[in-house]
PDB file of C-alpha atoms in Angstrom:
ATOM      1  CA  THR A   1      13.887  21.031  40.729  1.00  0.00           C
ATOM      2  CA  LEU A   2      13.840  18.333  38.085  1.00  0.00           C
ATOM      3  CA  VAL A   3      14.178  14.702  39.165  1.00  0.00           C
ATOM      4  CA  ASP A   4      14.562  11.963  36.563  1.00  0.00           C
ATOM      5  CA  THR A   5      12.673   8.956  37.902  1.00  0.00           C
ATOM      6  CA  THR A   6      13.214   6.744  34.865  1.00  0.00           C
ATOM      7  CA  CYS A   7      13.736   3.157  35.990  1.00  0.00           C
ATOM      8  CA  GLY A   8      17.412   2.168  36.013  1.00  0.00           C
ATOM      9  CA  SER A   9      16.623  -1.090  34.214  1.00  0.00           C
ATOM     10  CA  VAL A  10      14.920   0.832  31.414  1.00  0.00           C
ATOM     11  CA  LEU A  11      17.874   3.229  31.191  1.00  0.00           C
ATOM     12  CA  ASN A  12      20.158   0.203  30.823  1.00  0.00           C
ATOM     13  CA  VAL A  13      18.138  -0.986  27.825  1.00  0.00           C
ATOM     14  CA  TRP A  14      18.230   2.503  26.300  1.00  0.00           C
ATOM     15  CA  LYS A  15      22.020   2.671  26.657  1.00  0.00           C
ATOM     16  CA  ASN A  16      22.418  -0.690  24.925  1.00  0.00           C
ATOM     17  CA  VAL A  17      20.084   0.304  22.091  1.00  0.00           C
ATOM     18  CA  MET A  18      21.942   3.606  21.586  1.00  0.00           C
ATOM     19  CA  ARG A  19      25.255   1.722  21.618  1.00  0.00           C
ATOM     20  CA  TYR A  20      23.919  -0.711  18.988  1.00  0.00           C
ATOM     21  CA  ALA A  21      22.937   2.206  16.743  1.00  0.00           C
ATOM     22  CA  GLU A  22      26.289   3.943  17.195  1.00  0.00           C
ATOM     23  CA  GLN A  23      28.039   0.706  16.178  1.00  0.00           C
ATOM     24  CA  GLY A  24      25.813   0.187  13.117  1.00  0.00           C
ATOM     25  CA  PHE A  25      23.614  -2.558  14.582  1.00  0.00           C
ATOM     26  CA  THR A  26      19.842  -2.722  14.199  1.00  0.00           C
ATOM     27  CA  SER A  27      18.039  -3.170  17.512  1.00  0.00           C
ATOM     28  CA  VAL A  28      15.709  -6.153  17.623  1.00  0.00           C
ATOM     29  CA  ILE A  29      13.422  -5.427  20.563  1.00  0.00           C
ATOM     30  CA  HIS A  30      11.244  -8.105  22.158  1.00  0.00           C
ATOM     31  CA  GLY A  31       8.198  -6.116  23.203  1.00  0.00           C
ATOM     32  CA  LYS A  32       4.851  -4.672  22.288  1.00  0.00           C
ATOM     33  CA  TYR A  33       5.393  -2.018  19.598  1.00  0.00           C
ATOM     34  CA  TRP A  34       2.443   0.000  20.944  1.00  0.00           C
ATOM     35  CA  HIS A  35       3.666  -0.034  24.572  1.00  0.00           C
ATOM     36  CA  GLU A  36       5.071   3.229  25.944  1.00  0.00           C
ATOM     37  CA  GLU A  37       8.307   1.645  27.137  1.00  0.00           C
ATOM     38  CA  THR A  38       8.985  -0.096  23.831  1.00  0.00           C
ATOM     39  CA  ARG A  39       8.222   3.069  21.870  1.00  0.00           C
ATOM     40  CA  ALA A  40      10.665   5.001  24.057  1.00  0.00           C
ATOM     41  CA  THR A  41      13.293   2.267  23.681  1.00  0.00           C
ATOM     42  CA  ALA A  42      12.871   2.204  19.902  1.00  0.00           C
ATOM     43  CA  SER A  43      13.335   5.974  19.798  1.00  0.00           C
ATOM     44  CA  GLN A  44      16.766   5.538  21.374  1.00  0.00           C
ATOM     45  CA  ALA A  45      17.882   3.589  18.297  1.00  0.00           C
ATOM     46  CA  GLN A  46      17.277   6.675  16.204  1.00  0.00           C
ATOM     47  CA  ARG A  47      19.105   9.117  18.476  1.00  0.00           C
ATOM     48  CA  ALA A  48      22.393   8.224  16.815  1.00  0.00           C
ATOM     49  CA  GLY A  49      20.948   9.521  13.560  1.00  0.00           C
ATOM     50  CA  ASN A  50      21.151   6.357  11.494  1.00  0.00           C
ATOM     51  CA  GLY A  51      19.858   3.659  13.826  1.00  0.00           C
ATOM     52  CA  HIS A  52      17.069   1.232  13.036  1.00  0.00           C
ATOM     53  CA  TYR A  53      14.867  -1.123  15.007  1.00  0.00           C
ATOM     54  CA  LEU A  54      12.526  -4.075  14.624  1.00  0.00           C
ATOM     55  CA  VAL A  55      10.054  -4.954  17.391  1.00  0.00           C
ATOM     56  CA  VAL A  56       8.975  -8.597  17.723  1.00  0.00           C
ATOM     57  CA  LEU A  57       6.081  -9.493  19.993  1.00  0.00           C
ATOM     58  CA  ASP A  58       6.576 -13.213  20.475  1.00  0.00           C
ATOM     59  CA  ARG A  59       8.154 -16.444  19.223  1.00  0.00           C
ATOM     60  CA  THR A  60       5.885 -16.500  16.168  1.00  0.00           C
ATOM     61  CA  GLU A  61       7.055 -13.080  14.985  1.00  0.00           C
ATOM     62  CA  ALA A  62      10.653 -13.926  15.913  1.00  0.00           C
ATOM     63  CA  THR A  63      10.421 -17.081  13.790  1.00  0.00           C
ATOM     64  CA  LEU A  64       9.214 -15.049  10.807  1.00  0.00           C
ATOM     65  CA  ALA A  65      12.086 -12.560  11.191  1.00  0.00           C
ATOM     66  CA  CYS A  66      14.656 -15.323  11.704  1.00  0.00           C
ATOM     67  CA  ASP A  67      13.417 -17.139   8.605  1.00  0.00           C
ATOM     68  CA  TYR A  68      13.879 -13.909   6.644  1.00  0.00           C
ATOM     69  CA  ILE A  69      17.437 -13.591   7.952  1.00  0.00           C
ATOM     70  CA  ARG A  70      18.068 -17.127   6.684  1.00  0.00           C
ATOM     71  CA  GLY A  71      16.865 -16.069   3.222  1.00  0.00           C
ATOM     72  CA  ARG A  72      13.349 -17.517   3.431  1.00  0.00           C
ATOM     73  CA  GLY A  73      10.093 -15.637   3.102  1.00  0.00           C
ATOM     74  CA  SER A  74       9.090 -12.666   1.031  1.00  0.00           C
ATOM     75  CA  ARG A  75      10.040  -9.069   1.583  1.00  0.00           C
ATOM     76  CA  GLU A  76       6.414  -8.005   1.050  1.00  0.00           C
ATOM     77  CA  GLN A  77       5.144 -10.387   3.742  1.00  0.00           C
ATOM     78  CA  PHE A  78       7.858  -9.245   6.147  1.00  0.00           C
ATOM     79  CA  LEU A  79       7.012  -5.567   5.649  1.00  0.00           C
ATOM     80  CA  GLN A  80       3.284  -6.281   5.914  1.00  0.00           C
ATOM     81  CA  VAL A  81       3.636  -8.122   9.232  1.00  0.00           C
ATOM     82  CA  PHE A  82       6.129  -5.679  10.754  1.00  0.00           C
ATOM     83  CA  GLY A  83       4.920  -2.473   9.070  1.00  0.00           C
ATOM     84  CA  GLN A  84       4.126  -0.748  12.360  1.00  0.00           C
ATOM     85  CA  ALA A  85       6.993  -2.362  14.268  1.00  0.00           C
ATOM     86  CA  VAL A  86      10.018  -1.067  12.350  1.00  0.00           C
ATOM     87  CA  SER A  87      11.887   2.211  12.120  1.00  0.00           C
ATOM     88  CA  PRO A  88      11.137   4.608   9.261  1.00  0.00           C
ATOM     89  CA  GLY A  89      13.019   3.564   6.135  1.00  0.00           C
ATOM     90  CA  PHE A  90      13.617   0.043   7.464  1.00  0.00           C
ATOM     91  CA  ASP A  91      14.999  -2.294   4.781  1.00  0.00           C
ATOM     92  CA  PRO A  92      15.096  -5.912   5.982  1.00  0.00           C
ATOM     93  CA  ASP A  93      17.700  -6.816   3.374  1.00  0.00           C
ATOM     94  CA  THR A  94      20.094  -4.187   4.735  1.00  0.00           C
ATOM     95  CA  HIS A  95      19.091  -3.680   8.350  1.00  0.00           C
ATOM     96  CA  LEU A  96      19.075  -7.335   9.445  1.00  0.00           C
ATOM     97  CA  GLN A  97      22.736  -7.937   8.584  1.00  0.00           C
ATOM     98  CA  ARG A  98      23.980  -6.785  12.012  1.00  0.00           C
ATOM     99  CA  ILE A  99      21.594  -6.969  14.964  1.00  0.00           C
ATOM    100  CA  GLY A 100      21.578  -6.354  18.695  1.00  0.00           C
ATOM    101  CA  CYS A 101      18.846  -7.819  20.898  1.00  0.00           C
ATOM    102  CA  ALA A 102      17.062  -5.938  23.650  1.00  0.00           C
ATOM    103  CA  ASN A 103      13.650  -6.161  25.261  1.00  0.00           C
ATOM    104  CA  GLN A 104      10.867  -4.362  26.978  1.00  0.00           C
ATOM    105  CA  THR A 105      11.952  -4.934  30.581  1.00  0.00           C
ATOM    106  CA  THR A 106       8.636  -6.431  31.688  1.00  0.00           C
ATOM    107  CA  MET A 107       8.314  -9.120  29.045  1.00  0.00           C
ATOM    108  CA  LEU A 108       8.325 -12.785  29.961  1.00  0.00           C
ATOM    109  CA  SER A 109      11.973 -13.473  30.763  1.00  0.00           C
ATOM    110  CA  SER A 110      12.094 -17.023  29.423  1.00  0.00           C
ATOM    111  CA  GLU A 111      10.573 -15.866  26.139  1.00  0.00           C
ATOM    112  CA  SER A 112      13.028 -12.953  25.793  1.00  0.00           C
ATOM    113  CA  LEU A 113      15.984 -15.282  26.331  1.00  0.00           C
ATOM    114  CA  GLU A 114      14.587 -17.797  23.848  1.00  0.00           C
ATOM    115  CA  ILE A 115      13.991 -15.090  21.235  1.00  0.00           C
ATOM    116  CA  GLY A 116      17.567 -13.865  21.686  1.00  0.00           C
ATOM    117  CA  ASP A 117      18.812 -17.415  21.095  1.00  0.00           C
ATOM    118  CA  MET A 118      16.601 -17.709  18.014  1.00  0.00           C
ATOM    119  CA  PHE A 119      18.171 -14.614  16.471  1.00  0.00           C
ATOM    120  CA  ARG A 120      21.675 -15.728  17.438  1.00  0.00           C
ATOM    121  CA  THR A 121      21.111 -19.077  15.712  1.00  0.00           C
ATOM    122  CA  ALA A 122      19.616 -17.413  12.629  1.00  0.00           C
ATOM    123  CA  MET A 123      22.629 -15.111  12.307  1.00  0.00           C
ATOM    124  CA  ALA A 124      25.009 -18.070  12.699  1.00  0.00           C
ATOM    125  CA  ASP A 125      23.044 -20.024  10.083  1.00  0.00           C
ATOM    126  CA  ARG A 126      23.196 -17.118   7.633  1.00  0.00           C
ATOM    127  CA  TYR A 127      26.724 -15.823   8.189  1.00  0.00           C
ATOM    128  CA  GLY A 128      28.549 -18.595  10.042  1.00  0.00           C
ATOM    129  CA  ALA A 129      29.400 -18.913  13.732  1.00  0.00           C
ATOM    130  CA  ASP A 130      32.768 -17.236  13.137  1.00  0.00           C
ATOM    131  CA  GLN A 131      30.923 -14.021  12.117  1.00  0.00           C
ATOM    132  CA  LEU A 132      28.717 -13.776  15.224  1.00  0.00           C
ATOM    133  CA  GLU A 133      31.011 -11.389  17.061  1.00  0.00           C
ATOM    134  CA  THR A 134      30.678  -8.785  14.306  1.00  0.00           C
ATOM    135  CA  ARG A 135      27.015  -9.455  13.465  1.00  0.00           C
ATOM    136  CA  PHE A 136      25.192 -10.228  16.725  1.00  0.00           C
ATOM    137  CA  LYS A 137      24.996  -8.658  20.195  1.00  0.00           C
ATOM    138  CA  ALA A 138      22.752  -9.396  23.155  1.00  0.00           C
ATOM    139  CA  PHE A 139      22.522  -8.301  26.772  1.00  0.00           C
ATOM    140  CA  ASP A 140      20.133  -9.537  29.447  1.00  0.00           C
ATOM    141  CA  THR A 141      17.931  -6.506  29.958  1.00  0.00           C
ATOM    142  CA  ILE A 142      15.048  -8.027  31.929  1.00  0.00           C
ATOM    143  CA  CYS A 143      14.267  -5.921  34.986  1.00  0.00           C
ATOM    144  CA  SER A 144      15.436  -7.667  38.165  1.00  0.00           C
ATOM    145  CA  ALA A 145      12.136  -6.891  39.941  1.00  0.00           C
ATOM    146  CA  THR A 146      10.228  -8.417  37.019  1.00  0.00           C
ATOM    147  CA  GLN A 147      12.484 -11.468  37.117  1.00  0.00           C
ATOM    148  CA  ASP A 148      12.028 -11.793  40.895  1.00  0.00           C
ATOM    149  CA  ARG A 149       8.229 -11.754  40.503  1.00  0.00           C
ATOM    150  CA  GLN A 150       8.291 -14.308  37.702  1.00  0.00           C
ATOM    151  CA  ASP A 151      10.637 -16.581  39.679  1.00  0.00           C
ATOM    152  CA  ALA A 152       8.457 -16.238  42.798  1.00  0.00           C
ATOM    153  CA  ILE A 153       5.284 -17.183  40.945  1.00  0.00           C
ATOM    154  CA  ILE A 154       6.996 -20.194  39.366  1.00  0.00           C
ATOM    155  CA  ASP A 155       8.267 -21.274  42.819  1.00  0.00           C
ATOM    156  CA  LEU A 156       4.787 -20.845  44.299  1.00  0.00           C
ATOM    157  CA  LEU A 157       3.203 -22.896  41.512  1.00  0.00           C
ATOM    158  CA  GLY A 158       5.714 -25.687  42.058  1.00  0.00           C
ATOM    159  CA  SER A 159       5.775 -25.715  45.854  1.00  0.00           C
ATOM    160  CA  GLN A 160       2.189 -26.577  46.715  1.00  0.00           C
ATOM    161  CA  PRO A 161      -1.098 -27.639  45.131  1.00  0.00           C
ATOM    162  CA  LEU A 162      -3.251 -24.628  44.313  1.00  0.00           C
ATOM    163  CA  ASP A 163      -6.871 -24.458  43.191  1.00  0.00           C
ATOM    164  CA  LEU A 164      -6.677 -21.105  41.457  1.00  0.00           C
ATOM    165  CA  MET A 165      -4.558 -17.987  41.181  1.00  0.00           C
ATOM    166  CA  ILE A 166      -5.646 -14.379  41.539  1.00  0.00           C
ATOM    167  CA  VAL A 167      -3.275 -11.821  40.011  1.00  0.00           C
ATOM    168  CA  LEU A 168      -3.888  -8.233  41.085  1.00  0.00           C
ATOM    169  CA  GLY A 169      -2.688  -5.479  38.785  1.00  0.00           C
ATOM    170  CA  GLY A 170      -3.471  -3.286  35.826  1.00  0.00           C
ATOM    171  CA  TYR A 171      -4.700  -4.779  32.571  1.00  0.00           C
ATOM    172  CA  ASN A 172      -2.279  -2.471  30.764  1.00  0.00           C
ATOM    173  CA  SER A 173       0.668  -3.701  32.853  1.00  0.00           C
ATOM    174  CA  SER A 174       2.917  -5.961  30.829  1.00  0.00           C
ATOM    175  CA  ASN A 175       4.419  -7.292  34.050  1.00  0.00           C
ATOM    176  CA  THR A 176       1.025  -8.241  35.538  1.00  0.00           C
ATOM    177  CA  CYS A 177      -0.207  -9.734  32.252  1.00  0.00           C
ATOM    178  CA  ASN A 178       2.883 -11.947  32.068  1.00  0.00           C
ATOM    179  CA  LEU A 179       2.379 -13.142  35.644  1.00  0.00           C
ATOM    180  CA  ALA A 180      -1.201 -14.067  34.774  1.00  0.00           C
ATOM    181  CA  LYS A 181       0.026 -15.830  31.629  1.00  0.00           C
ATOM    182  CA  ILE A 182       2.480 -17.958  33.621  1.00  0.00           C
ATOM    183  CA  CYS A 183      -0.294 -18.982  36.018  1.00  0.00           C
ATOM    184  CA  ALA A 184      -2.976 -19.539  33.365  1.00  0.00           C
ATOM    185  CA  ASP A 185      -0.821 -22.204  31.728  1.00  0.00           C
ATOM    186  CA  ARG A 186      -1.111 -24.298  34.931  1.00  0.00           C
ATOM    187  CA  LEU A 187      -4.383 -23.529  36.709  1.00  0.00           C
ATOM    188  CA  PRO A 188      -7.487 -21.337  36.579  1.00  0.00           C
ATOM    189  CA  THR A 189      -6.319 -17.740  36.866  1.00  0.00           C
ATOM    190  CA  TYR A 190      -8.193 -14.501  37.445  1.00  0.00           C
ATOM    191  CA  HIS A 191      -6.531 -11.203  36.561  1.00  0.00           C
ATOM    192  CA  ILE A 192      -8.148  -8.448  38.626  1.00  0.00           C
TER     193      ILE A 192
END
């Protein structure tokens, strides 16, 4: 008996990334290029045979990519920064003309949404708002359980005065690390 226990939220991201590739869009994935989930998601872009991907870690990397879309920055710098975070044969001059945003499901939700907006704006700046429908796609692919945890921690931080926060979970867990990050911005936080 074989049971596929892949998370439904992750499968949703994979379906969107495969759809992007089939429609000739490059997947821009907000995630950690070395993380197992992001690597699996990126592989879905290539299942269509001609798909490409770019993985951006944070707002800083998204800004660099968006500036390149707008025609600023050097190709060499782009390829140096993203060398390990792009599909084989990635050409930023060709493969950033039509993009679809996705994310590692456990990334910080607010950051994923902001990065999606950054790319949307960059595409509108480069090609005009009237071209967005044919050049830009985005779907909210944050895991609902991840979102619930992030919302709960934000509610807790805002509902009462706290002296410190203890976050229990694996150091390799993107979800747990993001919860600790949210807390650390407001009070002393220990990730155990």
